[in-house]
């Protein structure tokens, strides 16, 4: 009986040990599987982190490359713009210089043309004056006298108006003495002498260009002012002296 009990107890213990061993083996396997899963998860997380870091690094590389490319393009664009501005400024300067040269040449040509025209006009005027002088020099003395008479007659009304004023106001000519008038006491002779003075003055005014010739025309003493001293000079007509 005891032996059977002992064997039964042994079988029970053996079964218990087997059960405990089975449970322990299951626990150990579970822990091993859990550890393996954790390791796998950690590896997956590590791989994911590595992938994330790789992605970040790739993105940073792309951004850096883009920044470098942008900076390079900006530098190239700035260089192109600077070269374009320099070329534009040079072109404008060359065009301005060409325009200034053209304007200067045009002004010079215009000035030369005006000068040539003035020269031609002066030459024509000089030639005309020379021809007129030559024509006048070649005129017959009788024709010259006729033209002078026509000139005298054309200005006679104005001179008559002047002669109606006091004699001392005529053309700033002062008559101080007239020879050959006769006695002042005889009215008829005095009037006749005054008339001859008028005729002589008119004749002189129309025929002689210089005031000093007046005495030679009328036989009178003419008072002319001295330009330097302001004094007057008396000029006698040789004909009046001879008379």
Coordinates of C-alpha atoms in Angstrom, one line a residue, residues 28-190:
X28 CA 9.9 31.8 -20.8
X29 CA 8.8 31.4 -24.4
X30 CA 6.3 34.3 -23.9
X31 CA 9.0 36.5 -22.4
X32 CA 11.3 35.5 -25.2
X33 CA 8.6 36.3 -27.8
X34 CA 7.8 39.6 -26.0
X35 CA 11.5 40.5 -25.9
X36 CA 11.8 39.6 -29.6
X37 CA 8.7 41.8 -30.3
X38 CA 10.2 44.6 -28.3
X39 CA 13.4 44.2 -30.1
X40 CA 11.6 44.2 -33.4
X41 CA 9.6 47.3 -32.4
X42 CA 12.8 49.0 -31.2
X43 CA 14.5 48.1 -34.5
X44 CA 11.5 49.3 -36.4
X45 CA 11.5 52.5 -34.4
X46 CA 15.2 52.8 -35.0
X47 CA 14.8 52.2 -38.7
X48 CA 11.9 54.7 -38.7
X49 CA 14.1 57.2 -36.9
X50 CA 16.9 56.6 -39.3
X51 CA 14.5 56.9 -42.2
X52 CA 13.2 60.1 -40.7
X53 CA 16.7 61.5 -40.2
X54 CA 17.6 60.5 -43.8
X55 CA 14.5 62.2 -45.1
X56 CA 15.3 65.3 -43.0
X57 CA 18.9 65.3 -44.2
X58 CA 17.7 64.8 -47.8
X59 CA 15.2 67.7 -47.4
X60 CA 17.9 69.9 -45.9
X61 CA 20.2 69.0 -48.7
X62 CA 17.5 69.8 -51.2
X63 CA 16.9 73.1 -49.4
X64 CA 20.6 73.9 -49.3
X65 CA 20.9 73.1 -52.9
X66 CA 17.9 75.2 -53.7
X67 CA 19.4 78.1 -51.6
X68 CA 22.7 77.7 -53.4
X69 CA 21.0 77.6 -56.7
X70 CA 18.9 80.6 -55.8
X71 CA 21.9 82.6 -54.7
X72 CA 23.8 81.6 -57.8
X73 CA 20.9 82.6 -60.0
X74 CA 20.6 85.8 -58.1
X75 CA 24.3 86.5 -58.6
X76 CA 24.0 85.7 -62.2
X77 CA 20.9 87.8 -62.6
X78 CA 22.6 90.7 -60.8
X79 CA 25.7 90.3 -63.0
X80 CA 23.5 90.2 -66.1
X81 CA 21.6 93.3 -65.0
X82 CA 24.8 95.1 -64.2
X83 CA 26.2 94.2 -67.6
X84 CA 23.0 95.3 -69.2
X85 CA 22.9 98.6 -67.4
X86 CA 26.6 99.2 -68.3
X87 CA 25.9 98.4 -72.0
X88 CA 22.8 100.6 -71.9
X89 CA 24.7 103.5 -70.3
X90 CA 27.5 103.1 -72.8
X91 CA 25.0 103.0 -75.7
X92 CA 23.3 106.1 -74.4
X93 CA 26.7 107.9 -73.9
X94 CA 27.7 107.0 -77.5
X95 CA 24.3 108.1 -78.9
X96 CA 24.5 111.3 -76.9
X97 CA 28.1 111.9 -78.2
X98 CA 26.9 111.2 -81.7
X99 CA 23.9 113.5 -81.3
X100 CA 26.1 116.3 -79.8
X101 CA 28.6 115.9 -82.7
X102 CA 25.8 116.0 -85.3
X103 CA 24.3 119.1 -83.6
X104 CA 27.7 120.7 -83.4
X105 CA 28.3 119.9 -87.1
X106 CA 24.8 121.2 -88.0
X107 CA 25.4 124.4 -86.0
X108 CA 28.7 124.9 -87.6
X109 CA 27.2 124.2 -91.0
X110 CA 24.4 126.7 -90.3
X111 CA 26.9 129.3 -89.0
X112 CA 29.1 128.7 -92.1
X113 CA 26.0 129.0 -94.3
X114 CA 24.9 132.2 -92.5
X115 CA 28.4 133.6 -92.8
X116 CA 28.6 132.7 -96.4
X117 CA 25.2 134.3 -97.0
X118 CA 26.3 137.5 -95.2
X119 CA 29.5 137.5 -97.1
X120 CA 27.6 137.1 -100.4
X121 CA 25.1 139.9 -99.4
X122 CA 28.0 142.2 -98.4
X123 CA 29.8 141.3 -101.6
X124 CA 26.6 142.1 -103.6
X125 CA 26.1 145.3 -101.7
X126 CA 29.7 146.3 -102.1
X127 CA 29.5 145.5 -105.8
X128 CA 26.3 147.4 -106.1
X129 CA 27.8 150.4 -104.3
X130 CA 30.9 150.2 -106.4
X131 CA 28.8 150.1 -109.6
X132 CA 26.7 153.0 -108.3
X133 CA 29.8 155.0 -107.5
X134 CA 31.3 154.2 -110.9
X135 CA 28.0 155.1 -112.5
X136 CA 27.9 158.4 -110.6
X137 CA 31.5 159.1 -111.5
X138 CA 30.8 158.4 -115.1
X139 CA 27.7 160.7 -115.2
X140 CA 27.7 163.8 -117.2
X141 CA 28.3 167.0 -115.2
X142 CA 25.0 168.4 -116.6
X143 CA 23.1 165.3 -115.4
X144 CA 24.7 165.6 -112.0
X145 CA 23.7 169.2 -111.8
X146 CA 20.2 168.2 -112.8
X147 CA 19.9 165.5 -110.1
X148 CA 21.2 168.0 -107.5
X149 CA 18.6 170.5 -108.6
X150 CA 15.9 167.8 -108.4
X151 CA 17.1 167.0 -104.9
X152 CA 17.1 170.7 -103.9
X153 CA 13.5 171.1 -105.2
X154 CA 12.4 167.9 -103.4
X155 CA 13.5 169.3 -100.0
X156 CA 12.6 172.9 -100.8
X157 CA 9.2 172.9 -98.9
X158 CA 10.9 171.6 -95.7
X159 CA 13.7 174.2 -96.1
X160 CA 11.1 176.9 -96.7
X161 CA 9.4 175.9 -93.5
X162 CA 12.7 176.1 -91.6
X163 CA 13.5 179.4 -93.2
X164 CA 10.3 180.8 -91.8
X165 CA 11.8 180.4 -88.3
X166 CA 14.5 182.6 -86.9
X167 CA 17.7 182.2 -88.8
X168 CA 19.7 181.2 -85.7
X169 CA 17.6 178.0 -85.3
X170 CA 18.3 176.6 -88.8
X171 CA 20.4 173.4 -88.5
X172 CA 22.4 174.9 -85.6
X173 CA 23.9 177.4 -88.1
X174 CA 24.6 180.9 -86.6
X175 CA 25.0 183.7 -89.1
X176 CA 27.0 186.5 -87.4
X177 CA 27.8 188.7 -90.4
X178 CA 26.9 188.9 -94.0
X179 CA 28.9 191.0 -96.3
X180 CA 27.4 192.9 -99.3
X181 CA 24.0 193.7 -97.7
X182 CA 24.4 197.4 -98.1
X183 CA 23.4 200.0 -95.5
X184 CA 21.1 198.9 -92.7
X185 CA 19.3 202.3 -92.8
X186 CA 17.7 201.6 -96.2
X187 CA 14.8 199.2 -96.0
X188 CA 14.6 198.3 -99.6
X189 CA 18.3 197.3 -99.9
X190 CA 18.1 195.5 -96.5

